[in-house]
Amino acid sequence: MEIYEELKRRGLIAQVTDEEEIKQLINNGGARFYIGFDPTADSLHVGHFMALCLMKRLQMAGNKPVVLLGGGTGHIGDPSGRTDMRSMLTTEDIRRNCDCFKKQMERFIEFGDDKAIIVNNADWLLNLKYVELLRDVGACFTVNNMLRAECYKQRMEKGLSFLEFNYMIMQAYDFWHLSEKYGCNMQFGGDDQWSNMLAGTELIRKKSGKDAYAMTITLLLNSEGKKMGKTAKGAVWLDENKTSPYDFYQYWRNVDDADVMKCIKMLTFISMQTIEEMEKWDVSRINEKKEILAFELTKLVHGEEKAEIAKSQAKAAFGGGGNLPEKDLSIENPTIINVLVGAGICASNGEARRLIQQGGVCVNEDKITEINTIVCDGDVIHKGKKVHVKINLK
């Protein structure tokens, strides 16, 4: 199967410009494509996961990825999908976040001569002379068209800063710069980026007379309509110090039944032939599908050894043998509230108190109703049906 057809069968393509040209380029290994990542935190999260998997698939098919770190655009903030303005990051924070991104991306993308390259738009955006930029690039845009972009329309009532209004021009300039310096001919991104990406293709065609193409990947949504990787506690991170391999495994193990096959198609590297066989399985095998999904993605992010441990811990938590995840604590007063917060099971005393009052905490097999209940060394804390941690007191 050709790679473009495989991307379509996996449900990864939302919309494209010039489909026949893109199809030929990708299938023949002729795409020099880029995807941008703004360093808004010190770790990638699973919202970035699909883009990284797509880059890996395309590189395996002979295409050349350009990873663009938004060290420059990160100073502005992308208004796409936002109801308010992003918090302003310092230059030092942005630089540190970019360094963290680089290390994590090396797990997915092969960098080196004639392979993938990684660049930072701070190298050109932060040195631009503003008036010259307005004359050279700004003249290629009309305010009327920019205001019709969905990313701006949804912010007009609450207010859109002039700083954010410049984001589209900066992103378009990135594509033009990468086209001129590195021969980039294609941009990929989530389907919320479509307006920004079209701006880039038009800028290249107007200024350079070159062909440029854009393709957006489908944003993976769960049944409640939340973006992939968002939970009640925030994002699911790729950094194991922020989201442990066990928690990462459990996130995918607990996806909604309706989303399991969609996730397997989009995110795993299981062959389409095998996936099509899995689609024929009886509904009684839904948990087996979820375990396959969770294991494959945990292996991809954290390695096979940690994926096996997470799988074993998950089985132990649900009475199937194996080893539970453990937490070492050194606290003078090991009440259930202090342990819940100290072990990171709850974010605050208030959350822990509410959880206990609602009957959502068990120690070993006993439901806890008193907030001053003492936890002993070796006790297992159960938060609902999904979080299970053995406590080691020092």
Tab-separated table of C-alpha atoms in Angstrom:
chain	number	residue	atom	x	y	z
A	1	MET	CA	0.000	0.000	0.000
A	2	GLU	CA	1.344	3.469	-0.898
A	3	ILE	CA	1.891	5.789	2.058
A	4	TYR	CA	-0.708	8.381	1.016
A	5	GLU	CA	-3.397	5.724	0.739
A	6	GLU	CA	-2.346	4.323	4.114
A	7	LEU	CA	-2.668	7.765	5.742
A	8	LYS	CA	-6.192	8.043	4.358
A	9	ARG	CA	-7.182	4.566	5.522
A	10	ARG	CA	-5.883	5.354	8.993
A	11	GLY	CA	-8.095	8.452	9.077
A	12	LEU	CA	-5.171	10.855	9.376
A	13	ILE	CA	-5.934	13.291	6.572
A	14	ALA	CA	-8.464	16.053	7.198
A	15	GLN	CA	-7.907	18.358	4.204
A	16	VAL	CA	-5.248	19.074	1.598
A	17	THR	CA	-4.348	21.522	-1.107
A	18	ASP	CA	-3.583	20.042	-4.550
A	19	GLU	CA	-4.236	16.430	-3.608
A	20	GLU	CA	-2.761	14.785	-6.704
A	21	GLU	CA	0.505	16.695	-6.387
A	22	ILE	CA	0.753	15.918	-2.662
A	23	LYS	CA	-0.016	12.253	-3.298
A	24	GLN	CA	2.749	11.972	-5.893
A	25	LEU	CA	5.297	13.787	-3.741
A	26	ILE	CA	4.634	11.698	-0.628
A	27	ASN	CA	4.449	8.350	-2.423
A	28	ASN	CA	7.728	9.053	-4.253
A	29	GLY	CA	9.552	10.278	-1.148
A	30	GLY	CA	9.737	13.805	-2.547
A	31	ALA	CA	8.166	15.718	0.328
A	32	ARG	CA	10.435	18.010	2.330
A	33	PHE	CA	7.828	18.822	4.942
A	34	TYR	CA	7.715	20.637	8.230
A	35	ILE	CA	5.578	20.628	11.349
A	36	GLY	CA	5.894	23.377	13.949
A	37	PHE	CA	5.920	22.920	17.720
A	38	ASP	CA	5.591	25.981	19.941
A	39	PRO	CA	7.461	25.374	23.233
A	40	THR	CA	4.665	26.342	25.638
A	41	ALA	CA	5.805	23.822	28.305
A	42	ASP	CA	8.919	21.857	29.253
A	43	SER	CA	7.515	18.629	27.812
A	44	LEU	CA	5.616	17.446	24.784
A	45	HIS	CA	2.205	15.956	25.529
A	46	VAL	CA	0.000	13.510	23.690
A	47	GLY	CA	-1.582	16.386	21.804
A	48	HIS	CA	1.754	16.439	19.914
A	49	PHE	CA	1.829	12.667	19.672
A	50	MET	CA	-0.079	12.336	16.415
A	51	ALA	CA	2.180	14.831	14.639
A	52	LEU	CA	5.285	12.953	15.799
A	53	CYS	CA	3.828	9.636	14.629
A	54	LEU	CA	2.954	11.173	11.262
A	55	MET	CA	6.502	12.478	10.842
A	56	LYS	CA	7.849	9.021	11.670
A	57	ARG	CA	5.540	7.342	9.133
A	58	LEU	CA	6.519	9.771	6.381
A	59	GLN	CA	10.234	9.492	7.164
A	60	MET	CA	9.965	5.699	6.998
A	61	ALA	CA	8.466	6.168	3.504
A	62	GLY	CA	11.510	8.175	2.356
A	63	ASN	CA	10.281	11.735	2.911
A	64	LYS	CA	12.406	14.335	4.732
A	65	PRO	CA	11.031	15.945	7.927
A	66	VAL	CA	11.942	19.414	9.148
A	67	VAL	CA	11.083	19.866	12.816
A	68	LEU	CA	10.422	23.528	13.520
A	69	LEU	CA	10.710	24.664	17.125
A	70	GLY	CA	8.792	27.869	17.746
A	71	GLY	CA	11.410	29.747	19.733
A	72	GLY	CA	10.249	32.885	17.949
A	73	THR	CA	6.498	32.337	17.571
A	74	GLY	CA	6.461	31.186	21.191
A	75	HIS	CA	6.994	34.832	22.123
A	76	ILE	CA	3.643	35.648	20.484
A	77	GLY	CA	1.345	32.677	21.153
A	78	ASP	CA	-0.980	30.949	18.701
A	79	PRO	CA	-4.616	32.094	19.118
A	80	SER	CA	-5.952	28.972	17.359
A	81	GLY	CA	-8.386	27.102	19.578
A	82	ARG	CA	-7.989	29.605	22.405
A	83	THR	CA	-10.684	31.540	24.232
A	84	ASP	CA	-8.142	33.829	25.848
A	85	MET	CA	-4.561	34.969	25.408
A	86	ARG	CA	-1.771	32.567	26.360
A	87	SER	CA	0.496	33.400	29.279
A	88	MET	CA	3.628	35.236	28.184
A	89	LEU	CA	6.779	33.114	28.490
A	90	THR	CA	10.237	34.496	29.139
A	91	THR	CA	13.008	34.012	26.583
A	92	GLU	CA	14.800	31.780	29.086
A	93	ASP	CA	11.692	29.592	29.571
A	94	ILE	CA	11.223	29.259	25.818
A	95	ARG	CA	14.862	28.283	25.293
A	96	ARG	CA	14.695	25.671	28.067
A	97	ASN	CA	11.438	24.238	26.693
A	98	CYS	CA	12.965	23.945	23.218
A	99	ASP	CA	15.868	21.937	24.652
A	100	CYS	CA	13.401	19.560	26.364
A	101	PHE	CA	11.447	19.119	23.119
A	102	LYS	CA	14.609	18.224	21.196
A	103	LYS	CA	15.481	15.370	23.540
A	104	GLN	CA	11.983	13.898	23.412
A	105	MET	CA	11.700	14.143	19.625
A	106	GLU	CA	14.806	12.015	19.140
A	107	ARG	CA	12.751	9.002	20.307
A	108	PHE	CA	10.538	9.332	17.241
A	109	ILE	CA	12.493	11.044	14.470
A	110	GLU	CA	15.869	10.045	13.043
A	111	PHE	CA	18.049	13.149	12.738
A	112	GLY	CA	21.289	13.467	10.793
A	113	ASP	CA	22.775	13.977	7.343
A	114	ASP	CA	20.171	13.452	4.630
A	115	LYS	CA	17.612	12.532	7.296
A	116	ALA	CA	15.556	14.884	9.443
A	117	ILE	CA	16.705	18.312	10.588
A	118	ILE	CA	15.588	20.458	13.495
A	119	VAL	CA	15.479	24.255	13.298
A	120	ASN	CA	14.299	27.083	15.543
A	121	ASN	CA	12.400	30.064	14.153
A	122	ALA	CA	13.951	32.288	16.823
A	123	ASP	CA	17.022	32.256	14.546
A	124	TRP	CA	15.238	34.366	11.951
A	125	LEU	CA	12.082	35.841	13.499
A	126	LEU	CA	13.774	37.565	16.433
A	127	ASN	CA	16.154	39.402	14.103
A	128	LEU	CA	13.489	40.788	11.762
A	129	LYS	CA	13.203	44.518	11.328
A	130	TYR	CA	9.539	45.265	11.849
A	131	VAL	CA	8.995	47.963	9.206
A	132	GLU	CA	10.868	45.969	6.598
A	133	LEU	CA	8.730	42.921	7.459
A	134	LEU	CA	5.537	44.934	7.049
A	135	ARG	CA	6.620	46.194	3.632
A	136	ASP	CA	8.030	42.888	2.404
A	137	VAL	CA	5.569	40.359	3.825
A	138	GLY	CA	2.635	42.307	5.263
A	139	ALA	CA	1.722	43.602	1.834
A	140	CYS	CA	0.898	40.029	0.770
A	141	PHE	CA	-1.963	39.795	3.315
A	142	THR	CA	-5.344	41.495	3.484
A	143	VAL	CA	-6.943	42.179	6.845
A	144	ASN	CA	-10.314	41.099	5.396
A	145	ASN	CA	-9.050	37.573	4.661
A	146	MET	CA	-7.262	37.295	7.980
A	147	LEU	CA	-10.402	38.222	9.913
A	148	ARG	CA	-12.316	35.502	8.093
A	149	ALA	CA	-9.933	32.891	9.538
A	150	GLU	CA	-11.648	30.720	12.146
A	151	CYS	CA	-8.820	31.173	14.645
A	152	TYR	CA	-9.509	34.925	14.690
A	153	LYS	CA	-13.293	34.891	14.308
A	154	GLN	CA	-13.817	32.914	17.512
A	155	ARG	CA	-11.820	35.471	19.487
A	156	MET	CA	-13.395	38.678	18.216
A	157	GLU	CA	-16.012	38.934	20.968
A	158	LYS	CA	-13.645	38.348	23.873
A	159	GLY	CA	-10.841	40.300	22.321
A	160	LEU	CA	-7.825	39.516	20.179
A	161	SER	CA	-4.546	41.272	20.927
A	162	PHE	CA	-2.589	42.825	18.085
A	163	LEU	CA	0.342	40.664	19.162
A	164	GLU	CA	-1.656	37.492	18.477
A	165	PHE	CA	-3.002	38.967	15.239
A	166	ASN	CA	0.539	38.801	13.884
A	167	TYR	CA	0.834	35.047	14.467
A	168	MET	CA	-0.508	34.114	11.037
A	169	ILE	CA	2.050	36.330	9.323
A	170	MET	CA	4.866	34.860	11.416
A	171	GLN	CA	3.819	31.291	10.606
A	172	ALA	CA	3.529	32.103	6.918
A	173	TYR	CA	6.971	33.705	7.023
A	174	ASP	CA	8.342	30.500	8.578
A	175	PHE	CA	7.119	28.433	5.625
A	176	TRP	CA	8.587	30.925	3.137
A	177	HIS	CA	11.938	30.967	4.978
A	178	LEU	CA	12.086	27.154	5.159
A	179	SER	CA	11.194	26.965	1.471
A	180	GLU	CA	14.005	29.344	0.528
A	181	LYS	CA	16.709	27.927	2.822
A	182	TYR	CA	15.864	24.235	3.126
A	183	GLY	CA	13.711	23.480	0.096
A	184	CYS	CA	10.560	22.785	2.119
A	185	ASN	CA	7.599	22.186	-0.162
A	186	MET	CA	4.949	21.017	2.280
A	187	GLN	CA	3.539	21.867	5.697
A	188	PHE	CA	1.580	19.567	7.994
A	189	GLY	CA	-0.431	20.429	11.064
A	190	GLY	CA	-3.669	19.913	12.950
A	191	ASP	CA	-6.852	20.906	11.167
A	192	ASP	CA	-7.176	23.935	13.453
A	193	GLN	CA	-4.120	25.327	11.627
A	194	TRP	CA	-5.658	25.369	8.162
A	195	SER	CA	-5.917	29.166	7.807
A	196	ASN	CA	-2.331	29.712	8.943
A	197	MET	CA	-1.068	27.017	6.612
A	198	LEU	CA	-2.907	28.396	3.591
A	199	ALA	CA	-1.358	31.779	4.348
A	200	GLY	CA	2.073	30.168	4.086
A	201	THR	CA	1.405	28.464	0.758
A	202	GLU	CA	0.074	31.709	-0.731
A	203	LEU	CA	3.048	33.726	0.527
A	204	ILE	CA	5.506	31.320	-1.123
A	205	ARG	CA	3.611	31.371	-4.390
A	206	LYS	CA	3.389	35.176	-4.420
A	207	LYS	CA	6.972	35.898	-3.367
A	208	SER	CA	8.879	33.007	-4.948
A	209	GLY	CA	6.618	31.602	-7.633
A	210	LYS	CA	7.231	28.105	-6.228
A	211	ASP	CA	4.716	25.363	-5.602
A	212	ALA	CA	3.899	24.838	-1.948
A	213	TYR	CA	1.395	22.491	-0.385
A	214	ALA	CA	-0.412	22.036	2.903
A	215	MET	CA	-2.078	19.043	4.509
A	216	THR	CA	-3.820	18.939	7.867
A	217	ILE	CA	-4.142	15.870	10.015
A	218	THR	CA	-7.355	15.067	11.816
A	219	LEU	CA	-7.375	16.132	15.440
A	220	LEU	CA	-8.187	13.040	17.462
A	221	LEU	CA	-11.179	13.589	19.732
A	222	ASN	CA	-12.695	11.360	22.356
A	223	SER	CA	-16.415	10.756	22.717
A	224	GLU	CA	-16.872	13.710	25.062
A	225	GLY	CA	-15.359	16.024	22.471
A	226	LYS	CA	-12.224	16.833	24.443
A	227	LYS	CA	-8.931	17.082	22.638
A	228	MET	CA	-6.655	14.100	22.860
A	229	GLY	CA	-4.532	14.058	25.970
A	230	LYS	CA	-6.692	16.272	28.153
A	231	THR	CA	-7.912	14.868	31.446
A	232	ALA	CA	-9.490	16.326	34.542
A	233	LYS	CA	-5.959	16.845	35.897
A	234	GLY	CA	-4.561	18.460	32.732
A	235	ALA	CA	-2.381	17.204	29.905
A	236	VAL	CA	-0.897	13.722	29.572
A	237	TRP	CA	2.821	14.354	29.136
A	238	LEU	CA	5.472	12.381	27.272
A	239	ASP	CA	7.985	13.150	30.045
A	240	GLU	CA	7.799	10.269	32.532
A	241	ASN	CA	8.574	12.651	35.403
A	242	LYS	CA	5.297	14.443	34.675
A	243	THR	CA	3.204	11.440	33.586
A	244	SER	CA	4.579	8.066	34.683
A	245	PRO	CA	4.662	5.152	32.196
A	246	TYR	CA	1.933	3.517	34.309
A	247	ASP	CA	-0.324	6.588	34.158
A	248	PHE	CA	0.406	6.917	30.439
A	249	TYR	CA	-0.546	3.262	29.934
A	250	GLN	CA	-3.703	3.711	32.016
A	251	TYR	CA	-4.758	6.784	30.028
A	252	TRP	CA	-4.870	4.742	26.828
A	253	ARG	CA	-6.210	1.651	28.606
A	254	ASN	CA	-9.225	3.718	29.648
A	255	VAL	CA	-10.146	5.419	26.367
A	256	ASP	CA	-13.802	5.193	25.401
A	257	ASP	CA	-14.873	2.029	23.615
A	258	ALA	CA	-15.927	4.021	20.554
A	259	ASP	CA	-12.414	5.507	20.169
A	260	VAL	CA	-10.245	2.409	20.532
A	261	MET	CA	-9.963	1.387	16.878
A	262	LYS	CA	-9.632	5.001	15.779
A	263	CYS	CA	-6.652	5.409	18.127
A	264	ILE	CA	-5.095	2.135	16.990
A	265	LYS	CA	-5.332	3.222	13.350
A	266	MET	CA	-4.013	6.724	13.868
A	267	LEU	CA	-1.302	6.217	16.450
A	268	THR	CA	0.106	2.683	16.359
A	269	PHE	CA	2.359	1.135	13.731
A	270	ILE	CA	0.354	-2.079	13.630
A	271	SER	CA	-0.196	-3.049	9.995
A	272	MET	CA	-3.506	-2.193	8.381
A	273	GLN	CA	-4.011	-5.871	7.565
A	274	THR	CA	-3.835	-6.746	11.276
A	275	ILE	CA	-6.039	-3.782	12.198
A	276	GLU	CA	-8.697	-4.863	9.724
A	277	GLU	CA	-8.702	-8.304	11.344
A	278	MET	CA	-9.071	-6.684	14.788
A	279	GLU	CA	-12.105	-4.764	13.550
A	280	LYS	CA	-13.844	-8.112	13.031
A	281	TRP	CA	-13.333	-9.201	16.639
A	282	ASP	CA	-16.364	-9.781	18.813
A	283	VAL	CA	-17.370	-6.883	21.070
A	284	SER	CA	-16.431	-9.013	24.083
A	285	ARG	CA	-12.757	-8.451	23.155
A	286	ILE	CA	-12.856	-4.682	23.642
A	287	ASN	CA	-10.542	-4.808	26.667
A	288	GLU	CA	-8.011	-6.816	24.690
A	289	LYS	CA	-7.989	-4.058	22.068
A	290	LYS	CA	-7.474	-1.433	24.772
A	291	GLU	CA	-4.550	-3.369	26.234
A	292	ILE	CA	-2.936	-3.605	22.804
A	293	LEU	CA	-3.395	0.134	22.261
A	294	ALA	CA	-1.999	1.040	25.691
A	295	PHE	CA	1.000	-1.279	25.357
A	296	GLU	CA	1.936	-0.209	21.825
A	297	LEU	CA	1.833	3.508	22.632
A	298	THR	CA	3.638	3.145	25.969
A	299	LYS	CA	6.333	1.113	24.191
A	300	LEU	CA	6.670	3.811	21.545
A	301	VAL	CA	7.090	6.609	24.108
A	302	HIS	CA	8.842	4.898	27.035
A	303	GLY	CA	10.369	1.744	25.580
A	304	GLU	CA	9.334	-1.913	25.706
A	305	GLU	CA	10.711	-2.641	29.190
A	306	LYS	CA	8.724	0.147	30.869
A	307	ALA	CA	5.667	-0.755	28.811
A	308	GLU	CA	5.856	-4.332	30.128
A	309	ILE	CA	6.149	-3.049	33.707
A	310	ALA	CA	3.169	-0.727	33.233
A	311	LYS	CA	1.139	-3.603	31.790
A	312	SER	CA	2.033	-5.788	34.776
A	313	GLN	CA	1.128	-3.005	37.215
A	314	ALA	CA	-2.219	-2.495	35.511
A	315	LYS	CA	-3.013	-6.207	35.781
A	316	ALA	CA	-2.092	-6.199	39.468
A	317	ALA	CA	-4.342	-3.222	40.104
A	318	PHE	CA	-7.288	-5.152	38.737
A	319	GLY	CA	-6.532	-8.469	40.411
A	320	GLY	CA	-4.692	-10.115	37.572
A	321	GLY	CA	-1.293	-10.621	39.203
A	322	GLY	CA	1.849	-8.581	38.519
A	323	ASN	CA	3.248	-5.650	40.463
A	324	LEU	CA	1.394	-2.522	41.553
A	325	PRO	CA	2.948	0.919	41.053
A	326	GLU	CA	4.616	2.011	44.299
A	327	LYS	CA	5.277	5.361	45.935
A	328	ASP	CA	7.923	5.970	48.598
A	329	LEU	CA	6.872	8.608	51.148
A	330	SER	CA	8.610	10.172	54.117
A	331	ILE	CA	5.960	12.021	56.173
A	332	GLU	CA	5.549	12.375	59.919
A	333	ASN	CA	1.754	12.177	59.984
A	334	PRO	CA	0.578	9.636	57.365
A	335	THR	CA	-3.127	10.464	57.411
A	336	ILE	CA	-5.054	9.504	54.311
A	337	ILE	CA	-5.221	13.166	53.207
A	338	ASN	CA	-1.463	13.667	53.606
A	339	VAL	CA	-0.744	10.436	51.770
A	340	LEU	CA	-3.121	11.219	48.883
A	341	VAL	CA	-1.432	14.572	48.328
A	342	GLY	CA	2.114	13.382	49.054
A	343	ALA	CA	1.803	10.496	46.596
A	344	GLY	CA	0.432	12.799	43.887
A	345	ILE	CA	-2.888	10.958	43.816
A	346	CYS	CA	-4.665	14.231	44.587
A	347	ALA	CA	-3.445	17.720	43.747
A	348	SER	CA	-4.526	19.380	47.014
A	349	ASN	CA	-5.959	18.757	50.487
A	350	GLY	CA	-9.288	20.092	49.265
A	351	GLU	CA	-9.450	17.625	46.388
A	352	ALA	CA	-8.466	14.778	48.730
A	353	ARG	CA	-11.144	15.757	51.266
A	354	ARG	CA	-13.868	15.918	48.588
A	355	LEU	CA	-12.796	12.559	47.171
A	356	ILE	CA	-13.038	10.921	50.591
A	357	GLN	CA	-16.411	12.521	51.303
A	358	GLN	CA	-17.718	11.231	47.972
A	359	GLY	CA	-16.626	7.676	48.785
A	360	GLY	CA	-13.938	7.557	46.126
A	361	VAL	CA	-11.020	6.310	48.287
A	362	CYS	CA	-10.259	2.833	49.588
A	363	VAL	CA	-7.278	1.589	51.591
A	364	ASN	CA	-6.750	-2.052	50.741
A	365	GLU	CA	-10.352	-3.320	50.644
A	366	ASP	CA	-11.878	-0.741	53.016
A	367	LYS	CA	-13.707	2.393	51.905
A	368	ILE	CA	-12.418	5.437	53.793
A	369	THR	CA	-14.821	7.966	55.316
A	370	GLU	CA	-12.619	9.677	57.926
A	371	ILE	CA	-10.052	12.207	56.743
A	372	ASN	CA	-7.701	11.408	59.653
A	373	THR	CA	-7.471	7.672	58.919
A	374	ILE	CA	-3.846	6.536	59.302
A	375	VAL	CA	-2.157	4.775	56.377
A	376	CYS	CA	0.353	2.033	57.200
A	377	ASP	CA	3.466	0.905	55.342
A	378	GLY	CA	2.516	-1.421	52.485
A	379	ASP	CA	-1.115	-0.268	52.269
A	380	VAL	CA	-2.629	0.029	48.787
A	381	ILE	CA	-4.556	3.221	48.038
A	382	HIS	CA	-7.380	2.948	45.505
A	383	LYS	CA	-8.754	6.129	43.919
A	384	GLY	CA	-11.921	5.125	42.137
A	385	LYS	CA	-11.497	2.204	39.754
A	386	LYS	CA	-8.474	3.455	37.829
A	387	VAL	CA	-5.731	4.594	40.254
A	388	HIS	CA	-4.054	2.042	42.540
A	389	VAL	CA	-0.803	2.775	44.402
A	390	LYS	CA	1.129	0.813	47.017
A	391	ILE	CA	2.514	3.133	49.711
A	392	ASN	CA	5.979	2.580	51.165
A	393	LEU	CA	6.507	4.680	54.299
A	394	LYS	CA	10.059	5.518	55.328
